[in-house]
Short mmCIF file of C-alpha atoms in Angstrom, two decimals:
data_model
loop_
_atom_site.label_atom_id
_atom_site.label_comp_id
_atom_site.label_asym_id
_atom_site.label_seq_id
_atom_site.Cartn_x
_atom_site.Cartn_y
_atom_site.Cartn_z
CA MET A 1106 23.15 47.68 43.25
CA ILE A 1107 20.14 46.33 41.53
CA THR A 1108 19.73 47.39 38.01
CA ARG A 1109 16.31 47.94 36.49
CA GLN A 1110 16.81 44.80 34.09
CA ALA A 1111 17.50 42.55 37.34
CA ALA A 1112 14.40 43.85 38.89
CA ARG A 1113 12.54 43.02 36.00
CA LEU A 1114 13.88 39.46 35.90
CA ALA A 1115 13.21 38.92 39.72
CA TYR A 1116 9.55 40.07 38.98
CA VAL A 1117 9.14 37.63 36.02
CA ALA A 1118 10.60 34.95 38.11
CA LEU A 1119 8.08 35.50 41.07
CA ALA A 1120 5.13 35.81 38.67
CA LEU A 1121 6.07 32.37 37.16
CA ALA A 1122 6.57 30.90 40.65
CA THR A 1123 3.22 31.96 41.64
CA THR A 1124 1.11 31.42 38.64
CA ALA A 1125 2.82 28.53 36.84
CA PRO A 1126 1.09 25.66 39.04
CA VAL A 1127 -2.39 27.17 38.55
CA ALA A 1128 -1.70 27.24 34.62
CA VAL A 1129 -0.29 23.76 34.65
CA MET A 1130 -3.25 22.53 36.71
CA ALA A 1131 -5.81 24.17 34.17
CA GLN A 1132 -3.82 22.63 31.33
CA ARG A 1133 -4.07 19.25 32.87
CA THR A 1134 -7.87 19.64 33.45
CA THR A 1135 -8.47 20.77 29.93
CA ARG A 1136 -6.25 18.34 28.08
CA ARG A 1137 -6.88 15.33 30.15
CA ALA A 1138 -8.17 13.41 27.16
CA CYS A 1139 -5.12 14.37 25.00
CA THR A 1140 -2.47 11.87 24.74
CA PRO A 1141 0.66 13.12 22.89
CA PRO A 1142 2.43 11.03 20.41
CA ASP A 1143 4.31 8.20 22.20
CA THR A 1144 8.09 8.64 21.40
CA THR A 1145 9.04 5.21 22.68
CA ALA A 1146 6.61 3.62 19.96
CA ALA A 1147 8.12 1.72 17.03
CA TRP A 1148 6.89 4.22 14.43
CA PHE A 1149 8.77 7.02 16.20
CA GLN A 1150 12.21 4.78 16.44
CA GLN A 1151 11.75 3.88 12.85
CA GLN A 1152 11.51 7.43 11.57
CA ARG A 1153 14.29 8.61 13.74
CA GLN A 1154 16.45 5.79 12.26
CA TRP A 1155 15.30 6.73 8.81
CA ARG A 1156 16.14 10.59 9.03
CA SER A 1157 19.44 10.12 10.49
CA ASP A 1158 21.95 11.68 7.89
CA GLN A 1159 24.98 10.88 10.08
CA LYS A 1160 26.44 8.30 7.67
CA HIS A 1161 26.72 10.98 4.88
CA ASP A 1162 25.88 8.29 2.36
CA TRP A 1163 24.10 10.33 -0.23
CA SER A 1164 25.61 10.85 -3.81
CA ASP A 1165 24.67 14.50 -4.77
CA ASP A 1166 25.67 16.91 -2.24
CA GLU A 1167 25.13 19.99 -4.61
CA PHE A 1168 21.60 19.08 -5.28
CA ARG A 1169 21.07 18.27 -1.68
CA ASN A 1170 22.19 21.70 -0.60
CA ALA A 1171 20.09 23.38 -3.28
CA LEU A 1172 17.07 21.42 -2.06
CA LEU A 1173 17.62 22.25 1.61
CA GLY A 1174 18.34 25.91 0.81
CA ALA A 1175 15.14 26.20 -1.33
CA ALA A 1176 13.02 24.53 1.30
CA GLY A 1177 14.51 26.42 4.22
CA LEU A 1178 15.87 23.34 5.90
CA MET A 1179 19.58 24.20 5.64
CA ALA A 1180 19.76 25.22 9.46
CA THR A 1181 16.71 23.16 10.75
CA PRO A 1182 17.06 19.60 11.96
CA LEU A 1183 14.60 17.11 10.35
CA THR A 1184 11.43 16.94 12.27
CA THR A 1185 9.35 13.88 12.97
CA GLN A 1186 6.49 13.39 10.58
CA LEU A 1187 3.39 13.16 12.81
CA GLY A 1188 1.14 13.02 9.85
CA VAL A 1189 -1.15 15.99 10.38
CA GLN A 1190 -1.00 19.25 8.61
CA ARG A 1191 -3.36 22.09 7.91
CA MET A 1192 -4.67 22.20 4.38
CA ASP A 1193 -4.43 26.09 4.29
CA GLU A 1194 -0.88 26.04 5.90
CA ALA A 1195 1.23 28.70 4.08
CA SER A 1196 3.59 27.22 1.62
CA ILE A 1197 7.28 27.84 1.90
CA PRO A 1198 8.48 30.65 -0.48
CA ALA A 1199 9.34 29.45 -3.97
CA ASP A 1200 12.82 28.99 -5.25
CA THR A 1201 12.26 28.82 -9.18
CA THR A 1202 15.40 27.35 -9.90
CA VAL A 1203 15.15 24.20 -7.81
CA LEU A 1204 11.46 23.92 -8.59
CA SER A 1205 12.31 24.07 -12.25
CA ARG A 1206 14.84 21.40 -11.77
CA LEU A 1207 12.27 19.23 -9.96
CA ARG A 1208 9.70 19.75 -12.77
CA THR A 1209 12.27 18.90 -15.41
CA LEU A 1210 13.09 15.60 -13.56
CA ALA A 1211 9.34 15.01 -13.16
CA ALA A 1212 8.81 15.38 -16.86
CA THR A 1213 11.82 13.10 -18.04
CA ARG A 1214 11.08 9.60 -18.18
CA GLY A 1215 13.49 7.33 -16.33
CA SER A 1216 15.23 10.39 -14.63
CA ALA A 1217 16.92 9.65 -11.32
CA TRP A 1218 14.57 11.15 -8.58
CA PRO A 1219 16.26 12.73 -5.67
CA THR A 1220 15.62 9.97 -3.23
CA ARG A 1221 17.43 9.22 0.05
CA SER A 1222 20.49 7.70 -1.61
CA VAL A 1223 20.88 10.76 -3.83
CA VAL A 1224 20.16 13.66 -1.50
CA GLY A 1225 20.01 12.07 2.10
CA ALA A 1226 16.92 12.19 4.28
CA SER A 1227 16.81 15.81 4.61
CA GLY A 1228 17.00 16.20 0.96
CA VAL A 1229 14.06 14.02 0.53
CA ARG A 1230 12.05 15.95 3.07
CA ALA A 1231 12.99 19.07 1.17
CA VAL A 1232 11.63 17.58 -2.11
CA TRP A 1233 8.62 16.67 -0.24
CA LEU A 1234 8.02 20.27 0.98
CA LEU A 1235 8.83 21.78 -2.33
CA ALA A 1236 6.54 19.45 -4.44
CA GLN A 1237 3.57 20.67 -2.34
CA ARG A 1238 3.81 24.08 -3.96
CA ASP A 1239 2.87 22.57 -7.35
CA THR A 1240 -0.32 20.31 -7.96
CA ALA A 1241 1.24 18.67 -10.99
CA LEU A 1242 4.80 18.10 -9.45
CA GLN A 1243 3.50 16.66 -6.31
CA ARG A 1244 1.52 13.97 -8.29
CA VAL A 1245 4.75 12.83 -9.94
CA ALA A 1246 6.54 13.14 -6.61
CA LEU A 1247 4.04 10.87 -4.96
CA HIS A 1248 4.35 8.30 -7.98
CA ARG A 1249 8.16 8.42 -7.66
CA MET A 1250 8.38 8.08 -3.88
CA MET A 1251 6.01 5.15 -4.13
CA GLU A 1252 8.01 3.48 -6.64
CA SER A 1253 11.40 4.15 -4.80
CA GLY A 1254 10.35 2.03 -1.77
CA PRO A 1255 10.65 2.48 2.15
CA ASP A 1256 14.29 2.73 2.17
CA GLU A 1257 14.51 5.49 -0.40
CA ALA A 1258 11.34 7.54 0.56
CA LEU A 1259 9.87 7.82 4.19
CA PRO A 1260 6.44 5.95 4.08
CA ALA A 1261 5.03 8.52 6.56
CA ASP A 1262 5.88 11.30 3.86
CA VAL A 1263 4.24 9.35 1.24
CA ALA A 1264 1.03 9.06 3.19
CA VAL A 1265 0.73 12.71 3.87
CA LEU A 1266 1.36 13.54 0.29
CA GLU A 1267 -1.06 10.91 -1.16
CA ASP A 1268 -3.70 12.52 1.18
CA ARG A 1269 -3.04 15.90 -0.34
CA VAL A 1270 -3.08 14.56 -3.86
CA ARG A 1271 -6.36 12.72 -3.25
CA LEU A 1272 -8.11 15.66 -1.73
CA GLN A 1273 -7.08 17.86 -4.60
CA SER A 1274 -8.45 15.41 -7.11
CA GLY A 1275 -11.69 15.33 -5.26
CA ARG A 1276 -11.32 12.01 -3.46
CA LYS A 1277 -11.21 11.29 0.29
CA GLN A 1278 -8.02 11.13 2.15
CA LEU A 1279 -6.54 7.84 3.54
CA TYR A 1280 -4.56 8.75 6.55
CA GLY A 1281 -6.54 11.83 8.06
CA SER A 1282 -3.59 13.92 7.57
CA GLN A 1283 -5.22 16.91 5.97
CA LEU A 1284 -6.97 19.18 8.59
CA ARG A 1285 -9.08 22.13 7.85
CA MET A 1286 -10.99 24.54 10.29
CA THR A 1287 -14.64 23.40 10.76
CA ASN A 1288 -16.88 25.49 12.98
CA GLY A 1289 -13.92 27.09 14.45
CA ARG A 1290 -12.22 23.72 15.20
CA LEU A 1291 -9.25 21.95 13.31
CA ALA A 1292 -10.75 18.59 12.02
CA PRO A 1293 -9.57 16.13 9.53
CA ALA A 1294 -10.99 16.49 5.92
CA PRO A 1295 -13.24 13.43 4.88
CA ILE A 1296 -11.49 10.09 5.41
CA GLU A 1297 -12.24 6.98 3.17
CA ASP A 1298 -12.78 3.78 5.23
CA SER A 1299 -12.28 5.84 8.31
CA ALA A 1300 -12.72 2.55 10.50
CA HIS A 1301 -9.27 1.36 9.40
CA VAL A 1302 -7.48 4.92 9.41
CA ASP A 1303 -5.13 4.13 12.43
CA MET A 1304 -4.26 0.81 10.93
CA ARG A 1305 -3.11 2.48 7.73
CA ARG A 1306 -1.31 5.09 9.77
CA ASP A 1307 0.46 2.41 11.72
CA ALA A 1308 1.48 0.77 8.53
CA ALA A 1309 2.89 4.07 7.16
CA GLY A 1310 4.89 4.63 10.46
CA LEU A 1311 2.52 7.43 11.74
CA PRO A 1312 1.06 7.80 15.25
CA PRO A 1313 -2.66 7.18 15.82
CA LEU A 1314 -4.49 10.13 14.47
CA ARG A 1315 -5.90 11.33 18.00
CA GLN A 1316 -2.46 11.39 19.30
CA ALA A 1317 -1.01 13.47 16.26
CA MET A 1318 -4.11 15.86 16.60
CA CYS A 1319 -3.09 16.13 20.31
CA SER A 1320 0.28 17.45 19.32
CA LEU A 1321 -1.34 20.45 17.43
CA ARG A 1322 -3.24 21.71 20.35
CA MET B 512 -33.27 -34.06 -35.38
CA ARG B 513 -34.52 -30.83 -34.12
CA ARG B 514 -33.66 -31.85 -30.48
CA LEU B 515 -30.14 -32.85 -31.70
CA VAL B 516 -29.72 -29.37 -33.36
CA LEU B 517 -31.09 -27.52 -30.08
CA CYS B 518 -28.71 -29.59 -27.97
CA LEU B 519 -25.77 -28.71 -30.13
CA LEU B 520 -26.75 -25.10 -29.99
CA ILE B 521 -26.88 -25.12 -26.10
CA THR B 522 -23.90 -27.28 -25.55
CA PRO B 523 -20.73 -24.85 -25.40
CA ALA B 524 -19.39 -23.36 -22.32
CA ALA B 525 -22.53 -23.60 -20.00
CA LEU B 526 -22.75 -27.38 -20.14
CA LEU B 527 -19.13 -28.02 -20.07
CA ALA B 528 -18.65 -26.09 -16.80
CA GLN B 529 -18.11 -28.44 -13.78
CA LYS B 530 -19.07 -27.78 -10.27
CA PRO B 531 -17.66 -24.72 -8.64
CA ILE B 532 -15.18 -25.40 -5.94
CA ARG B 533 -15.38 -22.54 -3.25
CA VAL B 534 -12.51 -22.53 -0.75
CA ASP B 535 -14.38 -22.63 2.71
CA LEU B 536 -12.76 -20.69 5.36
CA SER B 537 -15.35 -21.42 7.96
CA ARG B 538 -13.30 -23.89 9.96
CA GLU B 539 -10.18 -21.81 9.70
CA LYS B 540 -8.76 -20.50 13.10
CA VAL B 541 -8.88 -16.60 13.55
CA ASN B 542 -5.60 -14.93 14.02
CA ALA B 543 -3.69 -18.02 12.48
CA GLU B 544 -2.34 -18.59 9.13
CA PRO B 545 -4.86 -20.07 6.81
CA THR B 546 -4.69 -23.78 6.01
CA LYS B 547 -6.65 -23.56 2.94
CA PHE B 548 -4.39 -21.13 1.48
CA LEU B 549 -0.52 -21.98 1.90
CA PRO B 550 1.48 -18.92 2.38
CA MET B 551 4.63 -18.78 0.24
CA VAL B 552 5.55 -15.17 0.57
CA GLY B 553 4.23 -12.64 2.99
CA SER B 554 2.06 -12.42 5.93
CA TRP B 555 -1.30 -14.10 5.59
CA VAL B 556 -3.69 -14.62 8.57
CA VAL B 557 -7.42 -15.34 8.93
CA THR B 558 -9.43 -12.81 10.37
CA ASN B 559 -13.03 -12.01 11.41
CA GLU B 560 -14.71 -9.37 9.18
CA GLY B 561 -18.36 -8.63 9.93
CA GLY B 562 -19.07 -12.17 11.38
CA ARG B 563 -17.28 -14.19 8.71
CA LYS B 564 -13.84 -15.36 8.15
CA VAL B 565 -11.70 -13.84 5.55
CA VAL B 566 -8.04 -13.94 4.58
CA LEU B 567 -5.97 -11.12 5.41
CA VAL B 568 -2.67 -10.39 3.65
CA ASP B 569 -0.80 -7.90 6.24
CA GLY B 570 1.80 -5.93 4.39
CA ARG B 571 2.77 -4.29 7.62
CA ALA B 572 5.13 -7.27 8.17
CA TRP B 573 6.38 -7.06 4.67
CA LYS B 574 10.22 -6.91 4.41
CA LYS B 575 12.14 -6.85 1.40
CA GLY B 576 13.42 -10.33 0.58
CA GLN B 577 11.58 -12.17 3.26
CA PRO B 578 9.29 -15.03 2.29
CA ALA B 579 6.61 -16.54 4.56
CA GLY B 580 7.95 -18.29 7.62
CA GLY B 581 6.58 -21.64 6.52
CA LEU B 582 7.74 -21.36 2.98
CA ALA B 583 9.78 -24.75 2.87
CA ASP B 584 6.96 -26.77 4.64
CA ASN B 585 4.39 -25.33 2.18
CA ALA B 586 6.30 -25.66 -0.89
CA ARG B 587 7.19 -29.42 0.07
CA ALA B 588 3.26 -29.90 0.76
CA ILE B 589 2.41 -28.90 -2.94
CA TYR B 590 5.41 -29.88 -4.82
CA GLY B 591 7.20 -32.59 -2.91
CA ALA B 592 10.52 -33.49 -4.34
CA ARG B 593 10.67 -30.28 -6.49
CA HIS B 594 10.01 -27.87 -3.76
CA GLU B 595 13.61 -26.55 -3.69
CA GLU B 596 13.46 -25.16 -7.31
CA PHE B 597 10.14 -23.62 -6.40
CA ILE B 598 11.63 -22.01 -3.10
CA ASP B 599 14.50 -20.42 -5.09
CA ASN B 600 12.34 -18.97 -7.66
CA VAL B 601 9.70 -17.66 -5.17
CA LYS B 602 12.47 -15.95 -3.26
CA ALA B 603 13.19 -13.89 -6.32
CA PHE B 604 9.47 -12.66 -6.13
CA ALA B 605 9.71 -11.65 -2.56
CA TYR B 606 8.14 -8.36 -3.20
CA PHE B 607 4.92 -10.22 -4.11
CA PRO B 608 3.14 -12.27 -1.37
CA ILE B 609 1.37 -15.31 -2.50
CA ALA B 610 -0.67 -18.02 -1.02
CA VAL B 611 -1.54 -21.25 -3.01
CA ALA B 612 -5.03 -22.77 -2.81
CA ARG B 613 -4.11 -26.14 -1.04
CA ASP B 614 -7.04 -28.15 -2.56
CA ILE B 615 -7.03 -26.98 -6.11
CA ASP B 616 -4.70 -29.39 -7.86
CA ASN B 617 -4.41 -28.08 -11.29
CA PHE B 618 -6.48 -25.36 -13.07
CA GLU B 619 -6.54 -25.25 -16.93
CA ASN B 620 -9.81 -23.96 -18.24
CA GLY B 621 -12.82 -22.22 -16.54
CA GLU B 622 -13.45 -19.26 -14.08
CA ILE B 623 -11.71 -18.06 -10.98
CA SER B 624 -13.07 -15.46 -8.98
CA VAL B 625 -12.24 -13.84 -5.46
CA ARG B 626 -13.99 -10.88 -3.52
CA PHE B 627 -11.32 -8.42 -2.03
CA GLN B 628 -11.42 -5.53 0.09
CA MET B 629 -8.32 -3.01 0.13
CA ILE B 630 -7.59 -1.86 3.80
CA GLY B 631 -4.28 -0.02 3.26
CA GLY B 632 -0.69 -0.04 2.00
CA THR B 633 1.47 3.12 1.62
CA LEU B 634 3.28 1.89 -1.50
CA ASP B 635 0.88 -0.53 -3.00
CA ARG B 636 -2.68 -1.44 -2.56
CA CYS B 637 -2.93 -4.84 -4.64
CA SER B 638 -5.18 -7.76 -4.52
CA GLY B 639 -5.10 -10.49 -7.25
CA ILE B 640 -5.58 -13.86 -8.55
CA MET B 641 -2.50 -16.20 -9.04
CA PHE B 642 -2.73 -18.93 -11.70
CA ASP B 643 -0.61 -21.08 -13.96
CA LEU B 644 1.72 -21.62 -10.74
CA LYS B 645 4.56 -23.99 -12.16
CA PRO B 646 6.73 -26.23 -9.87
CA ASN B 647 9.56 -23.83 -10.94
CA GLY B 648 7.70 -20.92 -9.24
CA ASP B 649 6.72 -19.03 -12.52
CA TYR B 650 3.22 -17.87 -12.66
CA LEU B 651 0.56 -15.47 -14.09
CA ALA B 652 -1.43 -12.96 -12.11
CA VAL B 653 -4.35 -10.72 -12.76
CA ARG B 654 -4.40 -7.95 -10.15
CA PHE B 655 -6.20 -4.67 -9.17
CA ASN B 656 -4.13 -2.09 -7.74
CA GLY B 657 -5.67 0.56 -5.82
CA THR B 658 -2.72 3.18 -6.11
CA GLU B 659 -3.21 3.04 -9.97
CA ASP B 660 -6.97 2.14 -10.15
CA ASN B 661 -6.18 -0.58 -12.78
CA LEU B 662 -6.69 -4.35 -13.51
CA VAL B 663 -3.45 -5.77 -15.01
CA LEU B 664 -1.96 -9.14 -16.24
CA TRP B 665 1.56 -9.84 -15.03
CA THR B 666 3.75 -12.76 -15.92
CA PHE B 667 6.44 -14.10 -13.41
CA ASN B 668 9.29 -16.01 -15.16
CA ASN B 669 12.52 -16.92 -13.91
CA GLY B 670 12.74 -14.21 -11.17
CA LYS B 671 11.58 -11.57 -13.78
CA ARG B 672 8.17 -9.76 -13.44
CA SER B 673 6.84 -8.38 -16.79
CA PHE B 674 4.01 -6.32 -17.76
CA VAL B 675 1.61 -7.95 -20.20
CA LYS B 676 -1.66 -6.00 -20.44
CA ARG B 677 -3.70 -3.22 -18.70
CA GLY B 678 -7.51 -3.36 -18.29
CA SER B 679 -9.38 -1.05 -20.92
CA GLU B 680 -10.17 1.48 -18.24
CA ASN B 681 -9.17 2.75 -14.90
CA VAL B 682 -11.77 2.25 -12.14
CA PRO B 683 -11.25 3.88 -8.67
CA LEU B 684 -12.53 1.60 -5.83
CA GLU B 685 -12.91 2.97 -2.18
CA LEU B 686 -10.95 1.33 0.39
CA GLY B 687 -13.15 -0.73 3.08
CA THR B 688 -15.54 -1.91 0.32
CA TRP B 689 -15.81 -5.34 -1.30
CA HIS B 690 -15.29 -5.91 -4.85
CA GLU B 691 -14.76 -8.99 -7.11
CA ILE B 692 -11.96 -9.87 -9.63
CA LYS B 693 -12.85 -12.76 -11.97
CA ILE B 694 -10.74 -14.33 -14.71
CA THR B 695 -11.92 -16.80 -17.36
CA VAL B 696 -9.57 -19.16 -19.23
CA HIS B 697 -10.49 -21.06 -22.30
CA GLY B 698 -7.39 -22.59 -23.85
CA THR B 699 -5.02 -19.65 -24.50
CA GLN B 700 -7.87 -17.02 -24.26
CA LEU B 701 -7.79 -14.88 -21.02
CA ALA B 702 -10.45 -12.54 -19.89
CA GLY B 703 -10.42 -10.27 -16.83
CA TYR B 704 -13.40 -8.76 -15.04
CA LEU B 705 -13.82 -6.27 -12.22
CA ASP B 706 -16.96 -6.20 -10.52
CA GLY B 707 -18.50 -8.11 -13.39
CA LYS B 708 -17.18 -5.48 -15.97
CA HIS B 709 -15.30 -7.16 -18.75
CA LEU B 710 -11.96 -4.99 -18.86
CA LEU B 711 -9.24 -7.38 -20.00
CA ASP B 712 -8.67 -9.70 -23.00
CA TYR B 713 -5.57 -11.52 -23.83
CA THR B 714 -4.20 -14.51 -25.91
CA LEU B 715 -1.68 -16.31 -23.95
CA LYS B 716 1.42 -17.81 -25.32
CA ALA B 717 0.54 -21.33 -23.98
CA PRO B 718 -2.61 -22.89 -22.50
CA VAL B 719 -2.82 -22.65 -18.59
CA SER B 720 -1.85 -25.53 -16.28
CA GLY B 721 -0.90 -25.09 -12.61
CA LYS B 722 -1.83 -24.26 -9.16
CA VAL B 723 -3.82 -21.23 -8.30
CA GLY B 724 -4.12 -18.95 -5.25
CA LEU B 725 -4.14 -15.31 -3.88
CA TRP B 726 -1.66 -12.47 -4.90
CA SER B 727 -0.61 -9.34 -3.33
CA LYS B 728 2.29 -6.78 -3.44
CA THR B 729 4.68 -5.38 -1.04
CA ASP B 730 3.11 -3.52 1.90
CA SER B 731 -0.63 -4.01 0.60
CA MET B 732 -3.23 -4.77 3.25
CA SER B 733 -6.23 -6.64 1.78
CA GLU B 734 -8.71 -8.98 2.62
CA PHE B 735 -9.99 -12.03 0.50
CA ALA B 736 -13.14 -14.07 0.49
CA ASP B 737 -15.15 -16.59 -1.63
CA PHE B 738 -12.20 -17.80 -3.78
CA THR B 739 -14.01 -19.93 -6.29
CA VAL B 740 -12.78 -22.06 -9.17
CA THR B 741 -15.33 -23.30 -11.70
CA PRO B 742 -13.37 -25.67 -13.95
CA SER B 743 -14.66 -26.34 -17.39
CA ALA B 744 -13.47 -28.81 -20.07
CA GLN B 745 -12.44 -26.14 -22.41
#
């Protein structure tokens, strides 16, 4: 006896079987020039190694959990930083308690900033996400991340944050990470010394800009 | 008598200045370590920039605590028997790539200038002039940092870096454009310039005497050209 649901599933399977090859072919034709980020490349391996929290070697679990909760990362695995984001991307909802704590740390000279050894890799990403809600906070976060060095802050995150800060202060970006809609197309905001943009991205552990843009299509 | 008075009036710095010594990179091999600048810390290579040879410090290869591969040989080349003391101290400054101008034996008074172009660096974008380099690895540096937009004098003594003085104003510079740092030293009087603008004045604790060269920091990527030393008597 065939139920209505089973019949529907059979129909969907049949539809996929007949239309999928056509769709894939069309996709190949239109995206021929688009090379996605190379996951065998050194930048990808470095990021994967950096963002591993398996060792559980951070010192402040309570702060880490608060940060992850506020940034919505509690149940989400840490993603690869491809170094492209929309400038008008909706911000994550604010958690005023955690944001206030970050603002207090930012305003206190010599305070211990939540770096990798304090809140782990996911905690650092949460700080990075939260800082983007606040123009003044993200400036301090950028400075603290730069100061703390590549073991404590992911250079790829530093690069993207620096682009945001520069654009907000009226300067051109350096890594091409901030994208905006121009004539109906997503394109990087103006880049300073664009001739060396991929060299800088490589140094920061990011894929070439074209590959990163490809991942957004 | 009138002539004598005129001579006395003109005499100071201009007449005491000696012939400028410009470090010539034209015979250097592209994609190889420079021979005119001996790398002590960091990755230094000669590259072609717009048809002319320049020295690139490539911070992508920077790793904490790793001096340049040829440190021992290069240290021996400039300090002979005292090279081990130099190496020990330089390792303490492994965050700061340096390359010593091979053919400038000793700089005491005069001018040092270098043109530089910042290309990148996520943590730092520094380009500077190192001077007063002692056989024990101590030195002074005047540098521009593109992440802070400032010109600053630093000292490096016994493994410790110390801030000395910041330039009078911040000057944002664009990456991929050429600029010039210049210092003048007369006795203990130091002055620093960026693109000809006088930004720094400082009275040093002691007169300068030592080797000179290029300076950078951590993952900075910068190109250098036209390193010129103009010694003067005082």
